[in-house]
Amino acid sequence: MAVGKEVKTKIASISSTQKITSAMEMVAASKMRKAQDQMSLGKPYSRHIRKVVGHIAKASSEYKHHYLTSREVNRVGYILISTDRGLCGGLNINLFKSALKEIKSFSDQDIEADICVIGNKGAAFFSSVGGNVVAAVKDIGEQPAIEDLIGGIKVMLKAYDDNEIDQLFLVSNEFVNTMTQSPRVEQLLPLEPSDEEGLSYHWDYIYEPDAKDLLDGLLKRYIESQVYQAVVENKACEQAARMIAMKNATDNAGELIDELQLLYNKARQAAITQELSEIVGGASAV
Amino acid sequence: MAVVSCEIVSANESIFTGSVKMLVVTGSAGELGIMPGHAALLSDLKPGPVRIVKEDDSEEVYYLSGGYVEVQPNSIAVLADTAIRADSIDEASAAEAVKDAESAVGNKGGDIEYSKAASMLAEATAQLRTVRALKKKLGK
């Protein structure tokens, strides 16, 4: 039974693929939980530093930091966060699409964009599509550390300091829930003053050592913490997207196996019927 | 006695939350003792211990490798760094990121190694100070 054997091999190969995808699904599910934990651990810091920076923007200081004042836009910068690995559905592609749309809307106004990519997939994408990639951070791993990101961020901040770029955006995925992740573009620089409950009276901090050095450092930390938090969030998005993608793959493999099994049974039935009718035909001929 | 709410957080964890009578941190301009009703203050921190006197007069000591402290009349926030920071190290990783973008591999210079060692030494000394502070506290 030649037909039967072919189908049998195909079923075996698909079911071994199914085993792999279902294992990946389970691994992604546990990694997602870990990434979500890490995400919630980082929340207090980013919330606090956001509050502090909000206060700074409100304080009636005689010194205005250039991160807090907007200027005419001639060139923009993007920090784009992608994943290290693939097999996570349309997560990266959706993100790149929304980034490209943003970049195009600027290039229509003759404003060029510099890009800093974080994650291997982003680097690979922009090297094939083209784009002015000024910095890349690769291999961020399962547990991203802030140390790994500092380099890339510094390149962009320096460009802002040197007036090479006049606005800085952060492009990353937002973890809505396990099923949904949506691309998000956020303005990092210049900082938009927060609309938190206003301290109406005239006040200012005591700065130690002095306002300039302190704000320089603190605002840098603020940007870094925002990027770090986004990287951690993107990690959770990656695992969630991978889990869903692998679940779909497992389901599809199951369907395929069912269909092939049906085909195999039919072929076997047909072969038996044919053999029987041959025997009957032969007997009646004699 | 009056208390003030205090939070110590770092980028990957929340270290302490609660009301305190006093907070002692190592600012870049020297040690700072902060008590309830302190004027609004913003200071950066050197690597060193942070001492908290809680409501029930019990003390706790943490070690921080740097960061910032923000004091508002009714709250204190300590934003702790997790990474060892020095300008030259930052510079080096920035250079690395640019290199990565050019997909080239290069060696780091000896300068960076030196400054990294220096900042690690400063950190080790500070950790030692924290250990001493803890020992003193336990000894009494």
PDB file of N, CA, C and O in Angstrom, chain A residues 41-42 44-45 47-49 52 55-56 133-138 146-147 150-152 154-155 158 203-209 214-215 217-218 220-221 224 228, chain B residues 7 9-14 28-29 32 38-44 68 70-72 77 79-83 85 87 90-91 93-94 97-98 100-101 103:
ATOM      1  N   LEU A  41       7.837  44.500  39.044  1.00  0.00           N
ATOM      2  CA  LEU A  41       8.871  44.919  40.003  1.00  0.00           C
ATOM      3  C   LEU A  41       9.473  46.267  39.629  1.00  0.00           C
ATOM      4  O   LEU A  41       9.873  47.039  40.499  1.00  0.00           O
ATOM      5  N   GLY A  42       9.550  46.544  38.349  1.00  0.00           N
ATOM      6  CA  GLY A  42      10.155  47.792  37.903  1.00  0.00           C
ATOM      7  C   GLY A  42       9.208  48.978  37.952  1.00  0.00           C
ATOM      8  O   GLY A  42       9.626  50.123  37.856  1.00  0.00           O
ATOM      9  N   PRO A  44       7.371  50.491  40.409  1.00  0.00           N
ATOM     10  CA  PRO A  44       7.489  51.557  41.417  1.00  0.00           C
ATOM     11  C   PRO A  44       8.569  52.576  41.066  1.00  0.00           C
ATOM     12  O   PRO A  44       8.357  53.781  41.207  1.00  0.00           O
ATOM     13  N   TYR A  45       9.719  52.078  40.582  1.00  0.00           N
ATOM     14  CA  TYR A  45      10.816  52.996  40.245  1.00  0.00           C
ATOM     15  C   TYR A  45      10.399  53.947  39.143  1.00  0.00           C
ATOM     16  O   TYR A  45      10.562  55.161  39.270  1.00  0.00           O
ATOM     17  N   ARG A  47       7.506  54.781  38.223  1.00  0.00           N
ATOM     18  CA  ARG A  47       6.433  55.674  38.661  1.00  0.00           C
ATOM     19  C   ARG A  47       7.014  56.823  39.491  1.00  0.00           C
ATOM     20  O   ARG A  47       6.674  57.985  39.294  1.00  0.00           O
ATOM     21  N   HIS A  48       7.941  56.477  40.399  1.00  0.00           N
ATOM     22  CA  HIS A  48       8.516  57.501  41.259  1.00  0.00           C
ATOM     23  C   HIS A  48       9.337  58.510  40.488  1.00  0.00           C
ATOM     24  O   HIS A  48       9.239  59.701  40.715  1.00  0.00           O
ATOM     25  N   ILE A  49      10.169  57.976  39.581  1.00  0.00           N
ATOM     26  CA  ILE A  49      11.052  58.909  38.865  1.00  0.00           C
ATOM     27  C   ILE A  49      10.220  59.811  37.958  1.00  0.00           C
ATOM     28  O   ILE A  49      10.516  60.987  37.777  1.00  0.00           O
ATOM     29  N   VAL A  52       8.990  62.498  40.255  1.00  0.00           N
ATOM     30  CA  VAL A  52      10.052  63.445  40.590  1.00  0.00           C
ATOM     31  C   VAL A  52      10.300  64.388  39.412  1.00  0.00           C
ATOM     32  O   VAL A  52      10.399  65.609  39.579  1.00  0.00           O
ATOM     33  N   HIS A  55       7.681  66.888  39.164  1.00  0.00           N
ATOM     34  CA  HIS A  55       7.892  67.963  40.141  1.00  0.00           C
ATOM     35  C   HIS A  55       8.930  68.958  39.638  1.00  0.00           C
ATOM     36  O   HIS A  55       8.762  70.159  39.778  1.00  0.00           O
ATOM     37  N   ILE A  56      10.015  68.395  39.052  1.00  0.00           N
ATOM     38  CA  ILE A  56      11.088  69.269  38.559  1.00  0.00           C
ATOM     39  C   ILE A  56      10.544  70.224  37.499  1.00  0.00           C
ATOM     40  O   ILE A  56      10.827  71.420  37.503  1.00  0.00           O
ATOM     41  N   VAL A 133      20.429  53.801  10.911  1.00  0.00           N
ATOM     42  CA  VAL A 133      20.618  53.200  12.232  1.00  0.00           C
ATOM     43  C   VAL A 133      21.936  53.701  12.817  1.00  0.00           C
ATOM     44  O   VAL A 133      22.996  53.424  12.275  1.00  0.00           O
ATOM     45  N   VAL A 134      21.851  54.448  13.906  1.00  0.00           N
ATOM     46  CA  VAL A 134      23.074  55.012  14.493  1.00  0.00           C
ATOM     47  C   VAL A 134      23.598  54.175  15.646  1.00  0.00           C
ATOM     48  O   VAL A 134      24.762  54.257  15.996  1.00  0.00           O
ATOM     49  N   ALA A 135      22.736  53.374  16.255  1.00  0.00           N
ATOM     50  CA  ALA A 135      23.193  52.531  17.356  1.00  0.00           C
ATOM     51  C   ALA A 135      22.341  51.275  17.411  1.00  0.00           C
ATOM     52  O   ALA A 135      21.176  51.288  17.024  1.00  0.00           O
ATOM     53  N   ALA A 136      22.950  50.196  17.857  1.00  0.00           N
ATOM     54  CA  ALA A 136      22.220  48.938  17.969  1.00  0.00           C
ATOM     55  C   ALA A 136      22.625  48.234  19.245  1.00  0.00           C
ATOM     56  O   ALA A 136      23.788  48.216  19.604  1.00  0.00           O
ATOM     57  N   VAL A 137      21.645  47.692  19.928  1.00  0.00           N
ATOM     58  CA  VAL A 137      21.920  46.880  21.102  1.00  0.00           C
ATOM     59  C   VAL A 137      21.376  45.498  20.791  1.00  0.00           C
ATOM     60  O   VAL A 137      20.193  45.331  20.537  1.00  0.00           O
ATOM     61  N   LYS A 138      22.288  44.515  20.757  1.00  0.00           N
ATOM     62  CA  LYS A 138      21.858  43.164  20.388  1.00  0.00           C
ATOM     63  C   LYS A 138      21.938  42.240  21.588  1.00  0.00           C
ATOM     64  O   LYS A 138      22.586  42.545  22.577  1.00  0.00           O
ATOM     65  N   ILE A 146      19.853  46.884  32.831  1.00  0.00           N
ATOM     66  CA  ILE A 146      19.920  48.285  32.430  1.00  0.00           C
ATOM     67  C   ILE A 146      21.307  48.619  31.867  1.00  0.00           C
ATOM     68  O   ILE A 146      21.430  49.446  30.959  1.00  0.00           O
ATOM     69  N   GLU A 147      22.330  47.897  32.348  1.00  0.00           N
ATOM     70  CA  GLU A 147      23.695  48.139  31.873  1.00  0.00           C
ATOM     71  C   GLU A 147      23.808  47.938  30.363  1.00  0.00           C
ATOM     72  O   GLU A 147      24.558  48.639  29.692  1.00  0.00           O
ATOM     73  N   ILE A 150      22.352  51.080  28.381  1.00  0.00           N
ATOM     74  CA  ILE A 150      22.883  52.424  28.579  1.00  0.00           C
ATOM     75  C   ILE A 150      23.591  52.957  27.333  1.00  0.00           C
ATOM     76  O   ILE A 150      23.374  54.094  26.923  1.00  0.00           O
ATOM     77  N   GLY A 151      24.405  52.087  26.704  1.00  0.00           N
ATOM     78  CA  GLY A 151      25.175  52.516  25.542  1.00  0.00           C
ATOM     79  C   GLY A 151      24.311  53.112  24.449  1.00  0.00           C
ATOM     80  O   GLY A 151      24.532  54.239  24.002  1.00  0.00           O
ATOM     81  N   GLY A 152      23.309  52.359  24.046  1.00  0.00           N
ATOM     82  CA  GLY A 152      22.422  52.805  22.974  1.00  0.00           C
ATOM     83  C   GLY A 152      21.711  54.101  23.324  1.00  0.00           C
ATOM     84  O   GLY A 152      21.595  55.014  22.502  1.00  0.00           O
ATOM     85  N   LYS A 154      22.687  56.347  25.442  1.00  0.00           N
ATOM     86  CA  LYS A 154      23.638  57.451  25.520  1.00  0.00           C
ATOM     87  C   LYS A 154      23.905  58.064  24.145  1.00  0.00           C
ATOM     88  O   LYS A 154      24.011  59.279  24.014  1.00  0.00           O
ATOM     89  N   VAL A 155      23.982  57.201  23.138  1.00  0.00           N
ATOM     90  CA  VAL A 155      24.209  57.706  21.786  1.00  0.00           C
ATOM     91  C   VAL A 155      23.102  58.682  21.400  1.00  0.00           C
ATOM     92  O   VAL A 155      23.348  59.773  20.873  1.00  0.00           O
ATOM     93  N   LYS A 158      23.203  61.926  23.505  1.00  0.00           N
ATOM     94  CA  LYS A 158      24.296  62.783  23.085  1.00  0.00           C
ATOM     95  C   LYS A 158      23.902  63.527  21.809  1.00  0.00           C
ATOM     96  O   LYS A 158      24.170  64.717  21.665  1.00  0.00           O
ATOM     97  N   TRP A 203       7.742  77.563  44.493  1.00  0.00           N
ATOM     98  CA  TRP A 203       8.659  76.781  45.326  1.00  0.00           C
ATOM     99  C   TRP A 203       9.769  76.226  44.451  1.00  0.00           C
ATOM    100  O   TRP A 203       9.652  76.175  43.239  1.00  0.00           O
ATOM    101  N   ASP A 204      10.819  75.804  45.080  1.00  0.00           N
ATOM    102  CA  ASP A 204      11.899  75.138  44.353  1.00  0.00           C
ATOM    103  C   ASP A 204      12.646  74.207  45.301  1.00  0.00           C
ATOM    104  O   ASP A 204      12.574  74.353  46.514  1.00  0.00           O
ATOM    105  N   TYR A 205      13.343  73.263  44.718  1.00  0.00           N
ATOM    106  CA  TYR A 205      14.127  72.343  45.525  1.00  0.00           C
ATOM    107  C   TYR A 205      15.388  73.026  46.034  1.00  0.00           C
ATOM    108  O   TYR A 205      15.840  74.023  45.473  1.00  0.00           O
ATOM    109  N   ILE A 206      15.949  72.419  47.087  1.00  0.00           N
ATOM    110  CA  ILE A 206      17.345  72.706  47.414  1.00  0.00           C
ATOM    111  C   ILE A 206      18.114  71.691  46.586  1.00  0.00           C
ATOM    112  O   ILE A 206      17.856  70.492  46.688  1.00  0.00           O
ATOM    113  N   TYR A 207      19.013  72.152  45.747  1.00  0.00           N
ATOM    114  CA  TYR A 207      19.736  71.199  44.920  1.00  0.00           C
ATOM    115  C   TYR A 207      21.104  70.934  45.513  1.00  0.00           C
ATOM    116  O   TYR A 207      21.804  71.859  45.922  1.00  0.00           O
ATOM    117  N   GLU A 208      21.476  69.669  45.536  1.00  0.00           N
ATOM    118  CA  GLU A 208      22.786  69.334  46.060  1.00  0.00           C
ATOM    119  C   GLU A 208      23.429  68.324  45.121  1.00  0.00           C
ATOM    120  O   GLU A 208      22.827  67.287  44.878  1.00  0.00           O
ATOM    121  N   PRO A 209      24.548  68.510  44.492  1.00  0.00           N
ATOM    122  CA  PRO A 209      25.420  69.671  44.616  1.00  0.00           C
ATOM    123  C   PRO A 209      24.862  70.914  43.895  1.00  0.00           C
ATOM    124  O   PRO A 209      24.614  71.914  44.551  1.00  0.00           O
ATOM    125  N   LEU A 214      22.873  67.890  38.775  1.00  0.00           N
ATOM    126  CA  LEU A 214      21.867  67.018  39.333  1.00  0.00           C
ATOM    127  C   LEU A 214      20.794  66.689  38.302  1.00  0.00           C
ATOM    128  O   LEU A 214      20.462  65.522  38.078  1.00  0.00           O
ATOM    129  N   LEU A 215      20.285  67.714  37.637  1.00  0.00           N
ATOM    130  CA  LEU A 215      19.224  67.497  36.656  1.00  0.00           C
ATOM    131  C   LEU A 215      19.745  66.690  35.478  1.00  0.00           C
ATOM    132  O   LEU A 215      19.061  65.812  34.971  1.00  0.00           O
ATOM    133  N   GLY A 217      21.991  64.370  35.487  1.00  0.00           N
ATOM    134  CA  GLY A 217      22.020  62.965  35.878  1.00  0.00           C
ATOM    135  C   GLY A 217      20.636  62.385  36.043  1.00  0.00           C
ATOM    136  O   GLY A 217      20.344  61.301  35.550  1.00  0.00           O
ATOM    137  N   LEU A 218      19.784  63.128  36.710  1.00  0.00           N
ATOM    138  CA  LEU A 218      18.463  62.604  37.044  1.00  0.00           C
ATOM    139  C   LEU A 218      17.607  62.404  35.789  1.00  0.00           C
ATOM    140  O   LEU A 218      16.949  61.376  35.635  1.00  0.00           O
ATOM    141  N   LYS A 220      18.676  61.927  32.830  1.00  0.00           N
ATOM    142  CA  LYS A 220      19.254  60.806  32.090  1.00  0.00           C
ATOM    143  C   LYS A 220      18.729  59.487  32.658  1.00  0.00           C
ATOM    144  O   LYS A 220      18.315  58.594  31.915  1.00  0.00           O
ATOM    145  N   ARG A 221      18.723  59.401  33.995  1.00  0.00           N
ATOM    146  CA  ARG A 221      18.189  58.200  34.651  1.00  0.00           C
ATOM    147  C   ARG A 221      16.724  57.990  34.264  1.00  0.00           C
ATOM    148  O   ARG A 221      16.282  56.865  34.085  1.00  0.00           O
ATOM    149  N   GLU A 224      16.507  56.549  30.860  1.00  0.00           N
ATOM    150  CA  GLU A 224      16.958  55.155  30.921  1.00  0.00           C
ATOM    151  C   GLU A 224      15.905  54.260  31.555  1.00  0.00           C
ATOM    152  O   GLU A 224      15.658  53.152  31.077  1.00  0.00           O
ATOM    153  N   TYR A 228      14.180  51.142  29.866  1.00  0.00           N
ATOM    154  CA  TYR A 228      14.316  49.834  30.514  1.00  0.00           C
ATOM    155  C   TYR A 228      12.945  49.205  30.757  1.00  0.00           C
ATOM    156  O   TYR A 228      12.718  48.038  30.451  1.00  0.00           O
TER     157      TYR A 228
ATOM    158  N   GLU B   7       9.951  55.866  50.652  1.00  0.00           N
ATOM    159  CA  GLU B   7      10.033  54.710  49.760  1.00  0.00           C
ATOM    160  C   GLU B   7      11.421  54.631  49.168  1.00  0.00           C
ATOM    161  O   GLU B   7      11.973  55.645  48.731  1.00  0.00           O
ATOM    162  N   VAL B   9      13.270  52.659  46.175  1.00  0.00           N
ATOM    163  CA  VAL B   9      13.012  51.779  45.035  1.00  0.00           C
ATOM    164  C   VAL B   9      14.234  51.735  44.125  1.00  0.00           C
ATOM    165  O   VAL B   9      14.983  52.698  44.026  1.00  0.00           O
ATOM    166  N   SER B  10      14.444  50.596  43.481  1.00  0.00           N
ATOM    167  CA  SER B  10      15.453  50.528  42.427  1.00  0.00           C
ATOM    168  C   SER B  10      14.743  50.027  41.177  1.00  0.00           C
ATOM    169  O   SER B  10      13.587  49.607  41.233  1.00  0.00           O
ATOM    170  N   ALA B  11      15.456  50.078  40.048  1.00  0.00           N
ATOM    171  CA  ALA B  11      14.815  49.792  38.760  1.00  0.00           C
ATOM    172  C   ALA B  11      14.201  48.398  38.725  1.00  0.00           C
ATOM    173  O   ALA B  11      13.244  48.170  38.006  1.00  0.00           O
ATOM    174  N   ASN B  12      14.741  47.452  39.497  1.00  0.00           N
ATOM    175  CA  ASN B  12      14.117  46.132  39.424  1.00  0.00           C
ATOM    176  C   ASN B  12      13.540  45.606  40.731  1.00  0.00           C
ATOM    177  O   ASN B  12      13.178  44.449  40.803  1.00  0.00           O
ATOM    178  N   GLU B  13      13.432  46.443  41.740  1.00  0.00           N
ATOM    179  CA  GLU B  13      12.663  46.017  42.907  1.00  0.00           C
ATOM    180  C   GLU B  13      12.307  47.203  43.803  1.00  0.00           C
ATOM    181  O   GLU B  13      12.876  48.284  43.691  1.00  0.00           O
ATOM    182  N   SER B  14      11.352  46.961  44.686  1.00  0.00           N
ATOM    183  CA  SER B  14      10.990  47.950  45.685  1.00  0.00           C
ATOM    184  C   SER B  14      11.653  47.507  46.976  1.00  0.00           C
ATOM    185  O   SER B  14      11.416  46.414  47.468  1.00  0.00           O
ATOM    186  N   SER B  28      26.208  63.312  47.751  1.00  0.00           N
ATOM    187  CA  SER B  28      27.513  63.589  47.150  1.00  0.00           C
ATOM    188  C   SER B  28      28.258  64.675  47.925  1.00  0.00           C
ATOM    189  O   SER B  28      29.464  64.773  47.881  1.00  0.00           O
ATOM    190  N   ALA B  29      27.498  65.502  48.681  1.00  0.00           N
ATOM    191  CA  ALA B  29      28.151  66.564  49.451  1.00  0.00           C
ATOM    192  C   ALA B  29      28.294  66.195  50.920  1.00  0.00           C
ATOM    193  O   ALA B  29      28.572  67.041  51.753  1.00  0.00           O
ATOM    194  N   LEU B  32      23.521  63.006  54.927  1.00  0.00           N
ATOM    195  CA  LEU B  32      22.320  63.803  55.102  1.00  0.00           C
ATOM    196  C   LEU B  32      21.389  63.068  56.058  1.00  0.00           C
ATOM    197  O   LEU B  32      21.104  61.898  55.858  1.00  0.00           O
ATOM    198  N   HIS B  38      11.246  68.264  56.487  1.00  0.00           N
ATOM    199  CA  HIS B  38      12.418  68.783  55.775  1.00  0.00           C
ATOM    200  C   HIS B  38      11.958  69.573  54.542  1.00  0.00           C
ATOM    201  O   HIS B  38      10.934  69.251  53.944  1.00  0.00           O
ATOM    202  N   ALA B  39      12.716  70.597  54.190  1.00  0.00           N
ATOM    203  CA  ALA B  39      12.377  71.370  53.001  1.00  0.00           C
ATOM    204  C   ALA B  39      12.601  70.520  51.756  1.00  0.00           C
ATOM    205  O   ALA B  39      13.355  69.542  51.788  1.00  0.00           O
ATOM    206  N   ALA B  40      11.930  70.883  50.651  1.00  0.00           N
ATOM    207  CA  ALA B  40      12.077  70.145  49.402  1.00  0.00           C
ATOM    208  C   ALA B  40      13.543  70.116  48.999  1.00  0.00           C
ATOM    209  O   ALA B  40      14.199  71.160  48.942  1.00  0.00           O
ATOM    210  N   LEU B  41      14.052  68.931  48.746  1.00  0.00           N
ATOM    211  CA  LEU B  41      15.473  68.769  48.460  1.00  0.00           C
ATOM    212  C   LEU B  41      15.666  67.703  47.402  1.00  0.00           C
ATOM    213  O   LEU B  41      14.918  66.738  47.330  1.00  0.00           O
ATOM    214  N   LEU B  42      16.649  67.920  46.586  1.00  0.00           N
ATOM    215  CA  LEU B  42      16.984  66.937  45.568  1.00  0.00           C
ATOM    216  C   LEU B  42      18.493  66.772  45.617  1.00  0.00           C
ATOM    217  O   LEU B  42      19.220  67.745  45.503  1.00  0.00           O
ATOM    218  N   SER B  43      18.953  65.557  45.846  1.00  0.00           N
ATOM    219  CA  SER B  43      20.392  65.356  45.940  1.00  0.00           C
ATOM    220  C   SER B  43      20.762  64.038  45.296  1.00  0.00           C
ATOM    221  O   SER B  43      19.959  63.114  45.253  1.00  0.00           O
ATOM    222  N   ASP B  44      21.981  63.965  44.787  1.00  0.00           N
ATOM    223  CA  ASP B  44      22.419  62.660  44.306  1.00  0.00           C
ATOM    224  C   ASP B  44      23.161  61.939  45.412  1.00  0.00           C
ATOM    225  O   ASP B  44      23.594  62.550  46.390  1.00  0.00           O
ATOM    226  N   TYR B  68      19.488  58.762  43.630  1.00  0.00           N
ATOM    227  CA  TYR B  68      19.004  60.106  43.932  1.00  0.00           C
ATOM    228  C   TYR B  68      18.016  60.049  45.083  1.00  0.00           C
ATOM    229  O   TYR B  68      17.348  59.040  45.277  1.00  0.00           O
ATOM    230  N   GLU B  70      14.801  62.323  46.689  1.00  0.00           N
ATOM    231  CA  GLU B  70      13.918  63.476  46.545  1.00  0.00           C
ATOM    232  C   GLU B  70      13.147  63.638  47.845  1.00  0.00           C
ATOM    233  O   GLU B  70      12.537  62.683  48.330  1.00  0.00           O
ATOM    234  N   VAL B  71      13.196  64.835  48.414  1.00  0.00           N
ATOM    235  CA  VAL B  71      12.458  65.085  49.643  1.00  0.00           C
ATOM    236  C   VAL B  71      11.360  66.096  49.358  1.00  0.00           C
ATOM    237  O   VAL B  71      11.620  67.167  48.799  1.00  0.00           O
ATOM    238  N   GLN B  72      10.151  65.713  49.675  1.00  0.00           N
ATOM    239  CA  GLN B  72       9.015  66.626  49.631  1.00  0.00           C
ATOM    240  C   GLN B  72       8.559  66.759  51.082  1.00  0.00           C
ATOM    241  O   GLN B  72       8.841  65.874  51.896  1.00  0.00           O
ATOM    242  N   ALA B  77      11.509  60.015  48.627  1.00  0.00           N
ATOM    243  CA  ALA B  77      11.692  58.935  47.660  1.00  0.00           C
ATOM    244  C   ALA B  77      13.181  58.771  47.397  1.00  0.00           C
ATOM    245  O   ALA B  77      13.879  59.742  47.093  1.00  0.00           O
ATOM    246  N   LEU B  79      15.669  56.932  44.923  1.00  0.00           N
ATOM    247  CA  LEU B  79      15.746  56.211  43.658  1.00  0.00           C
ATOM    248  C   LEU B  79      17.137  55.615  43.553  1.00  0.00           C
ATOM    249  O   LEU B  79      18.104  56.312  43.292  1.00  0.00           O
ATOM    250  N   ALA B  80      17.233  54.324  43.777  1.00  0.00           N
ATOM    251  CA  ALA B  80      18.542  53.679  43.831  1.00  0.00           C
ATOM    252  C   ALA B  80      18.970  53.189  42.456  1.00  0.00           C
ATOM    253  O   ALA B  80      18.147  52.731  41.666  1.00  0.00           O
ATOM    254  N   ASP B  81      20.264  53.291  42.203  1.00  0.00           N
ATOM    255  CA  ASP B  81      20.822  52.735  40.963  1.00  0.00           C
ATOM    256  C   ASP B  81      21.096  51.259  41.174  1.00  0.00           C
ATOM    257  O   ASP B  81      21.419  50.835  42.270  1.00  0.00           O
ATOM    258  N   THR B  82      21.009  50.512  40.101  1.00  0.00           N
ATOM    259  CA  THR B  82      21.386  49.102  40.213  1.00  0.00           C
ATOM    260  C   THR B  82      22.738  48.867  39.569  1.00  0.00           C
ATOM    261  O   THR B  82      23.448  47.944  39.909  1.00  0.00           O
ATOM    262  N   ALA B  83      23.088  49.739  38.635  1.00  0.00           N
ATOM    263  CA  ALA B  83      24.317  49.524  37.879  1.00  0.00           C
ATOM    264  C   ALA B  83      25.441  50.380  38.435  1.00  0.00           C
ATOM    265  O   ALA B  83      25.202  51.411  39.049  1.00  0.00           O
ATOM    266  N   ARG B  85      28.009  53.078  37.892  1.00  0.00           N
ATOM    267  CA  ARG B  85      28.006  54.127  36.886  1.00  0.00           C
ATOM    268  C   ARG B  85      29.284  54.953  36.942  1.00  0.00           C
ATOM    269  O   ARG B  85      29.756  55.317  38.003  1.00  0.00           O
ATOM    270  N   ASP B  87      31.195  57.884  34.042  1.00  0.00           N
ATOM    271  CA  ASP B  87      31.041  58.461  32.710  1.00  0.00           C
ATOM    272  C   ASP B  87      31.783  57.675  31.653  1.00  0.00           C
ATOM    273  O   ASP B  87      31.293  57.460  30.558  1.00  0.00           O
ATOM    274  N   ASP B  90      29.977  54.523  30.676  1.00  0.00           N
ATOM    275  CA  ASP B  90      28.855  54.883  29.812  1.00  0.00           C
ATOM    276  C   ASP B  90      29.343  55.154  28.404  1.00  0.00           C
ATOM    277  O   ASP B  90      28.767  54.707  27.420  1.00  0.00           O
ATOM    278  N   GLU B  91      30.433  55.924  28.365  1.00  0.00           N
ATOM    279  CA  GLU B  91      31.028  56.289  27.084  1.00  0.00           C
ATOM    280  C   GLU B  91      31.404  55.033  26.299  1.00  0.00           C
ATOM    281  O   GLU B  91      31.146  54.913  25.103  1.00  0.00           O
ATOM    282  N   SER B  93      30.188  51.957  26.630  1.00  0.00           N
ATOM    283  CA  SER B  93      29.067  51.169  26.122  1.00  0.00           C
ATOM    284  C   SER B  93      28.375  51.886  24.981  1.00  0.00           C
ATOM    285  O   SER B  93      27.807  51.251  24.093  1.00  0.00           O
ATOM    286  N   ALA B  94      28.436  53.226  24.981  1.00  0.00           N
ATOM    287  CA  ALA B  94      27.885  53.979  23.852  1.00  0.00           C
ATOM    288  C   ALA B  94      28.679  53.677  22.596  1.00  0.00           C
ATOM    289  O   ALA B  94      28.119  53.428  21.523  1.00  0.00           O
ATOM    290  N   ALA B  97      27.730  50.395  21.299  1.00  0.00           N
ATOM    291  CA  ALA B  97      26.458  50.371  20.593  1.00  0.00           C
ATOM    292  C   ALA B  97      26.618  50.858  19.160  1.00  0.00           C
ATOM    293  O   ALA B  97      26.028  50.324  18.225  1.00  0.00           O
ATOM    294  N   VAL B  98      27.453  51.898  19.009  1.00  0.00           N
ATOM    295  CA  VAL B  98      27.702  52.428  17.663  1.00  0.00           C
ATOM    296  C   VAL B  98      28.413  51.372  16.825  1.00  0.00           C
ATOM    297  O   VAL B  98      28.077  51.140  15.654  1.00  0.00           O
ATOM    298  N   ASP B 100      28.297  48.174  17.243  1.00  0.00           N
ATOM    299  CA  ASP B 100      27.332  47.122  16.934  1.00  0.00           C
ATOM    300  C   ASP B 100      26.511  47.508  15.722  1.00  0.00           C
ATOM    301  O   ASP B 100      26.193  46.669  14.886  1.00  0.00           O
ATOM    302  N   ALA B 101      26.151  48.802  15.673  1.00  0.00           N
ATOM    303  CA  ALA B 101      25.361  49.289  14.554  1.00  0.00           C
ATOM    304  C   ALA B 101      26.134  49.127  13.259  1.00  0.00           C
ATOM    305  O   ALA B 101      25.580  48.856  12.210  1.00  0.00           O
ATOM    306  N   SER B 103      28.118  46.839  12.888  1.00  0.00           N
ATOM    307  CA  SER B 103      28.355  45.396  12.846  1.00  0.00           C
ATOM    308  C   SER B 103      29.835  45.047  12.837  1.00  0.00           C
ATOM    309  O   SER B 103      30.265  44.112  12.194  1.00  0.00           O
TER     310      SER B 103
END
